[in-house]
Amino acid sequence: MNSIAVFCGSSMGTDSIFLENAQNTGRKIAQAGKTLVYGGGRSGLMGVVADSALEAGGRVIGVIPQNLVDAELAHPHLTELHVVKDMHERKTKMSELSDAFIALPGGPGTWEEIFEQWTWAQLGIHLKPCAFLNVNGFYDDLLKFIQLSTDKGFTKSRFTEALIQSDSVEVILEQFERYIAPEPKWGAQERQAVGKLA
């Protein structure tokens, strides 16, 4: 596992603990010898993660749409910067470049990015781990909702159990190294179950 994608806010949030965890995440990824892949911006927690990885001697790859480059929001000092057409191409490129995905605190863009990668993992489009860095309980309610969707039969338990969650990026990085992907949706077991219902 060589490249870790981080999704996080383009704002700083209202609590310094978000800043501290973004700094620690970038630093720990670099110290582990991994490449940071992220959205290519210079603002908010995104910029903090990138700056911290670079300051620790790490390699940082950004992927950013042309309209954000035009708005002068691109980070100017990355190892690599991929400029893409739009947000859809950005997510696809980040997925191709990454071996695992972490969501730090953020808003709808962050949630949409991590949920898309988790969905792709369930469908077998890739078999890469996804994680929530649950800083100060930020994702507690969302994780409860995911469990509710499992309890109500809308999310298979094996996918919920495979979703990594911790308030420590060190723990997440360790779990990435031990990750075993669950069987994708519509594997042999589920195809047999559907056949019995037909």
mmCIF file of C-alpha atoms in Angstrom:
data_model
loop_
_atom_site.group_PDB
_atom_site.id
_atom_site.type_symbol
_atom_site.label_atom_id
_atom_site.label_comp_id
_atom_site.label_asym_id
_atom_site.label_seq_id
_atom_site.Cartn_x
_atom_site.Cartn_y
_atom_site.Cartn_z
ATOM 1 C CA MET A 1 0.000 0.000 0.000
ATOM 2 C CA ASN A 2 1.832 3.053 -1.280
ATOM 3 C CA SER A 3 -0.681 5.893 -1.741
ATOM 4 C CA ILE A 4 -3.304 7.174 0.685
ATOM 5 C CA ALA A 5 -6.111 9.477 -0.444
ATOM 6 C CA VAL A 6 -7.432 11.985 2.076
ATOM 7 C CA PHE A 7 -10.817 13.674 1.719
ATOM 8 C CA CYS A 8 -11.435 16.625 4.042
ATOM 9 C CA GLY A 9 -12.857 20.106 4.355
ATOM 10 C CA SER A 10 -11.748 23.074 2.281
ATOM 11 C CA SER A 11 -12.548 25.046 5.438
ATOM 12 C CA MET A 12 -10.797 24.837 8.802
ATOM 13 C CA GLY A 13 -13.857 24.127 10.942
ATOM 14 C CA THR A 14 -14.527 25.758 14.275
ATOM 15 C CA ASP A 15 -12.290 23.687 16.562
ATOM 16 C CA SER A 16 -8.483 23.633 16.631
ATOM 17 C CA ILE A 17 -8.593 19.847 17.079
ATOM 18 C CA PHE A 18 -9.538 19.542 13.398
ATOM 19 C CA LEU A 19 -6.414 21.483 12.404
ATOM 20 C CA GLU A 20 -4.242 19.396 14.723
ATOM 21 C CA ASN A 21 -5.537 16.134 13.309
ATOM 22 C CA ALA A 22 -5.084 17.312 9.727
ATOM 23 C CA GLN A 23 -1.479 18.215 10.529
ATOM 24 C CA ASN A 24 -0.910 14.857 12.179
ATOM 25 C CA THR A 25 -2.493 12.969 9.281
ATOM 26 C CA GLY A 26 -0.256 14.553 6.665
ATOM 27 C CA ARG A 27 2.799 14.065 8.837
ATOM 28 C CA LYS A 28 2.071 10.413 9.659
ATOM 29 C CA ILE A 29 1.379 9.505 6.020
ATOM 30 C CA ALA A 30 4.712 11.013 5.016
ATOM 31 C CA GLN A 31 6.590 9.390 7.919
ATOM 32 C CA ALA A 32 5.145 6.023 6.918
ATOM 33 C CA GLY A 33 6.711 6.469 3.482
ATOM 34 C CA LYS A 34 3.327 6.751 1.758
ATOM 35 C CA THR A 35 2.283 9.198 -0.930
ATOM 36 C CA LEU A 36 -0.556 11.559 -0.043
ATOM 37 C CA VAL A 37 -3.222 11.927 -2.712
ATOM 38 C CA TYR A 38 -5.738 14.720 -2.155
ATOM 39 C CA GLY A 39 -7.878 17.317 -3.893
ATOM 40 C CA GLY A 40 -5.045 19.677 -4.806
ATOM 41 C CA GLY A 41 -6.291 22.753 -2.954
ATOM 42 C CA ARG A 42 -4.391 25.160 -0.729
ATOM 43 C CA SER A 43 -7.279 26.147 1.561
ATOM 44 C CA GLY A 44 -8.759 24.680 4.723
ATOM 45 C CA LEU A 45 -7.868 21.279 6.104
ATOM 46 C CA MET A 46 -6.930 20.190 2.568
ATOM 47 C CA GLY A 47 -4.060 22.662 2.493
ATOM 48 C CA VAL A 48 -3.020 21.749 6.039
ATOM 49 C CA VAL A 49 -2.771 18.027 5.244
ATOM 50 C CA ALA A 50 -0.691 18.735 2.143
ATOM 51 C CA ASP A 51 1.599 21.241 3.862
ATOM 52 C CA SER A 52 2.219 18.876 6.776
ATOM 53 C CA ALA A 53 3.092 15.966 4.488
ATOM 54 C CA LEU A 54 5.444 18.144 2.450
ATOM 55 C CA GLU A 55 7.124 19.541 5.584
ATOM 56 C CA ALA A 56 7.728 15.952 6.737
ATOM 57 C CA GLY A 57 9.470 15.162 3.449
ATOM 58 C CA GLY A 58 6.549 13.318 1.913
ATOM 59 C CA ARG A 59 5.359 13.037 -1.659
ATOM 60 C CA VAL A 60 2.042 14.799 -2.336
ATOM 61 C CA ILE A 61 -0.130 14.428 -5.442
ATOM 62 C CA GLY A 62 -3.040 16.800 -5.994
ATOM 63 C CA VAL A 63 -5.969 16.329 -8.345
ATOM 64 C CA ILE A 64 -7.986 19.467 -9.050
ATOM 65 C CA PRO A 65 -10.583 20.591 -11.604
ATOM 66 C CA GLN A 66 -9.637 23.357 -14.049
ATOM 67 C CA ASN A 67 -12.253 25.772 -12.665
ATOM 68 C CA LEU A 68 -10.591 25.700 -9.233
ATOM 69 C CA VAL A 69 -7.194 26.302 -10.830
ATOM 70 C CA ASP A 70 -8.726 29.283 -12.624
ATOM 71 C CA ALA A 71 -9.964 30.553 -9.243
ATOM 72 C CA GLU A 72 -6.351 30.352 -7.980
ATOM 73 C CA LEU A 73 -7.187 27.709 -5.375
ATOM 74 C CA ALA A 74 -4.552 25.152 -6.435
ATOM 75 C CA HIS A 75 -1.661 24.409 -4.075
ATOM 76 C CA PRO A 76 1.522 25.804 -5.674
ATOM 77 C CA HIS A 77 4.144 23.478 -4.162
ATOM 78 C CA LEU A 78 3.018 19.880 -4.695
ATOM 79 C CA THR A 79 5.112 17.006 -5.967
ATOM 80 C CA GLU A 80 2.562 16.511 -8.750
ATOM 81 C CA LEU A 81 -0.621 18.334 -9.693
ATOM 82 C CA HIS A 82 -3.119 16.723 -12.065
ATOM 83 C CA VAL A 83 -5.552 19.236 -13.574
ATOM 84 C CA VAL A 84 -8.769 17.540 -14.704
ATOM 85 C CA LYS A 85 -11.951 18.564 -16.482
ATOM 86 C CA ASP A 86 -14.485 18.287 -13.649
ATOM 87 C CA MET A 87 -15.326 16.801 -10.245
ATOM 88 C CA HIS A 88 -16.277 13.422 -11.703
ATOM 89 C CA GLU A 89 -12.915 13.076 -13.406
ATOM 90 C CA ARG A 90 -11.218 14.243 -10.219
ATOM 91 C CA LYS A 91 -12.736 11.439 -8.138
ATOM 92 C CA THR A 92 -11.950 8.824 -10.758
ATOM 93 C CA LYS A 93 -8.328 9.974 -10.987
ATOM 94 C CA MET A 94 -7.919 10.042 -7.207
ATOM 95 C CA SER A 95 -9.283 6.518 -7.036
ATOM 96 C CA GLU A 96 -6.844 5.323 -9.692
ATOM 97 C CA LEU A 97 -3.886 6.914 -7.889
ATOM 98 C CA SER A 98 -4.777 5.638 -4.396
ATOM 99 C CA ASP A 99 -4.579 2.377 -2.494
ATOM 100 C CA ALA A 100 -6.794 3.472 0.422
ATOM 101 C CA PHE A 101 -9.077 6.340 1.443
ATOM 102 C CA ILE A 102 -9.502 8.376 4.646
ATOM 103 C CA ALA A 103 -12.245 10.912 5.370
ATOM 104 C CA LEU A 104 -11.302 13.610 7.863
ATOM 105 C CA PRO A 105 -13.911 16.087 9.087
ATOM 106 C CA GLY A 106 -15.546 17.981 6.253
ATOM 107 C CA GLY A 107 -18.843 18.808 4.608
ATOM 108 C CA PRO A 108 -20.983 17.299 1.841
ATOM 109 C CA GLY A 109 -18.103 17.142 -0.656
ATOM 110 C CA THR A 110 -16.026 15.070 1.765
ATOM 111 C CA TRP A 111 -18.913 12.736 2.543
ATOM 112 C CA GLU A 112 -19.796 12.291 -1.114
ATOM 113 C CA GLU A 113 -16.194 11.405 -1.976
ATOM 114 C CA ILE A 114 -15.731 8.782 0.739
ATOM 115 C CA PHE A 115 -19.179 7.265 0.164
ATOM 116 C CA GLU A 116 -18.513 6.900 -3.551
ATOM 117 C CA GLN A 117 -15.275 5.031 -2.874
ATOM 118 C CA TRP A 118 -16.992 2.840 -0.262
ATOM 119 C CA THR A 119 -19.767 2.105 -2.767
ATOM 120 C CA TRP A 120 -17.225 1.199 -5.438
ATOM 121 C CA ALA A 121 -15.569 -1.160 -2.947
ATOM 122 C CA GLN A 122 -18.912 -2.854 -2.293
ATOM 123 C CA LEU A 123 -19.501 -3.292 -6.033
ATOM 124 C CA GLY A 124 -16.023 -4.685 -6.627
ATOM 125 C CA ILE A 125 -14.953 -1.770 -8.839
ATOM 126 C CA HIS A 126 -11.935 -1.734 -6.524
ATOM 127 C CA LEU A 127 -11.047 -3.675 -3.358
ATOM 128 C CA LYS A 128 -9.455 -0.823 -1.402
ATOM 129 C CA PRO A 129 -10.143 0.094 2.244
ATOM 130 C CA CYS A 130 -12.103 3.166 3.323
ATOM 131 C CA ALA A 131 -11.865 4.848 6.710
ATOM 132 C CA PHE A 132 -13.331 7.647 8.791
ATOM 133 C CA LEU A 133 -10.956 9.573 11.058
ATOM 134 C CA ASN A 134 -13.555 10.274 13.726
ATOM 135 C CA VAL A 135 -12.029 13.355 15.304
ATOM 136 C CA ASN A 136 -13.646 14.232 18.630
ATOM 137 C CA GLY A 137 -16.779 12.261 17.718
ATOM 138 C CA PHE A 138 -17.360 14.254 14.520
ATOM 139 C CA TYR A 139 -18.672 11.203 12.651
ATOM 140 C CA ASP A 140 -20.505 9.508 15.559
ATOM 141 C CA ASP A 141 -24.007 10.218 14.229
ATOM 142 C CA LEU A 142 -23.104 9.309 10.649
ATOM 143 C CA LEU A 143 -21.603 6.006 11.765
ATOM 144 C CA LYS A 144 -24.742 5.299 13.792
ATOM 145 C CA PHE A 145 -26.813 5.948 10.680
ATOM 146 C CA ILE A 146 -24.662 3.531 8.682
ATOM 147 C CA GLN A 147 -25.302 0.921 11.370
ATOM 148 C CA LEU A 148 -29.034 1.678 11.162
ATOM 149 C CA SER A 149 -28.959 1.072 7.413
ATOM 150 C CA THR A 150 -27.320 -2.264 8.163
ATOM 151 C CA ASP A 151 -29.831 -3.188 10.854
ATOM 152 C CA LYS A 152 -32.683 -2.358 8.445
ATOM 153 C CA GLY A 153 -31.259 -4.524 5.677
ATOM 154 C CA PHE A 154 -29.984 -1.868 3.260
ATOM 155 C CA THR A 155 -26.249 -2.350 3.831
ATOM 156 C CA LYS A 156 -24.634 -5.766 4.118
ATOM 157 C CA SER A 157 -22.960 -6.269 7.484
ATOM 158 C CA ARG A 158 -19.692 -7.352 5.882
ATOM 159 C CA PHE A 159 -19.334 -3.923 4.258
ATOM 160 C CA THR A 160 -20.152 -2.067 7.456
ATOM 161 C CA GLU A 161 -17.664 -4.189 9.373
ATOM 162 C CA ALA A 162 -15.000 -3.528 6.719
ATOM 163 C CA LEU A 163 -15.427 0.247 7.029
ATOM 164 C CA ILE A 164 -12.537 1.369 9.229
ATOM 165 C CA GLN A 165 -13.222 3.964 11.905
ATOM 166 C CA SER A 166 -10.933 5.403 14.560
ATOM 167 C CA ASP A 167 -9.983 8.682 16.205
ATOM 168 C CA SER A 168 -6.311 7.827 15.534
ATOM 169 C CA VAL A 169 -4.719 8.050 12.091
ATOM 170 C CA GLU A 170 -1.980 5.729 13.319
ATOM 171 C CA VAL A 171 -4.569 3.034 14.015
ATOM 172 C CA ILE A 172 -6.138 3.588 10.589
ATOM 173 C CA LEU A 173 -2.791 3.236 8.813
ATOM 174 C CA GLU A 174 -2.102 0.013 10.721
ATOM 175 C CA GLN A 175 -5.513 -1.380 9.786
ATOM 176 C CA PHE A 176 -4.929 -0.493 6.135
ATOM 177 C CA GLU A 177 -1.900 -2.782 6.141
ATOM 178 C CA ARG A 178 -3.977 -5.699 7.497
ATOM 179 C CA TYR A 179 -7.088 -5.047 5.409
ATOM 180 C CA ILE A 180 -8.842 -7.978 3.749
ATOM 181 C CA ALA A 181 -11.569 -6.900 1.338
ATOM 182 C CA PRO A 182 -14.994 -8.492 1.780
ATOM 183 C CA GLU A 183 -16.600 -10.340 -1.091
ATOM 184 C CA PRO A 184 -18.165 -7.744 -3.419
ATOM 185 C CA LYS A 185 -21.910 -7.342 -3.691
ATOM 186 C CA TRP A 186 -23.498 -9.786 -6.104
ATOM 187 C CA GLY A 187 -20.813 -12.345 -5.388
ATOM 188 C CA ALA A 188 -21.647 -16.025 -5.608
ATOM 189 C CA GLN A 189 -23.385 -16.110 -2.218
ATOM 190 C CA GLU A 190 -25.806 -13.278 -3.030
ATOM 191 C CA ARG A 191 -26.474 -14.522 -6.559
ATOM 192 C CA GLN A 192 -27.570 -17.849 -5.066
ATOM 193 C CA ALA A 193 -29.842 -16.051 -2.574
ATOM 194 C CA VAL A 194 -31.471 -14.035 -5.375
ATOM 195 C CA GLY A 195 -31.961 -17.222 -7.365
ATOM 196 C CA LYS A 196 -33.844 -18.799 -4.475
ATOM 197 C CA LEU A 197 -36.187 -15.779 -4.315
ATOM 198 C CA ALA A 198 -36.894 -15.871 -8.064
#
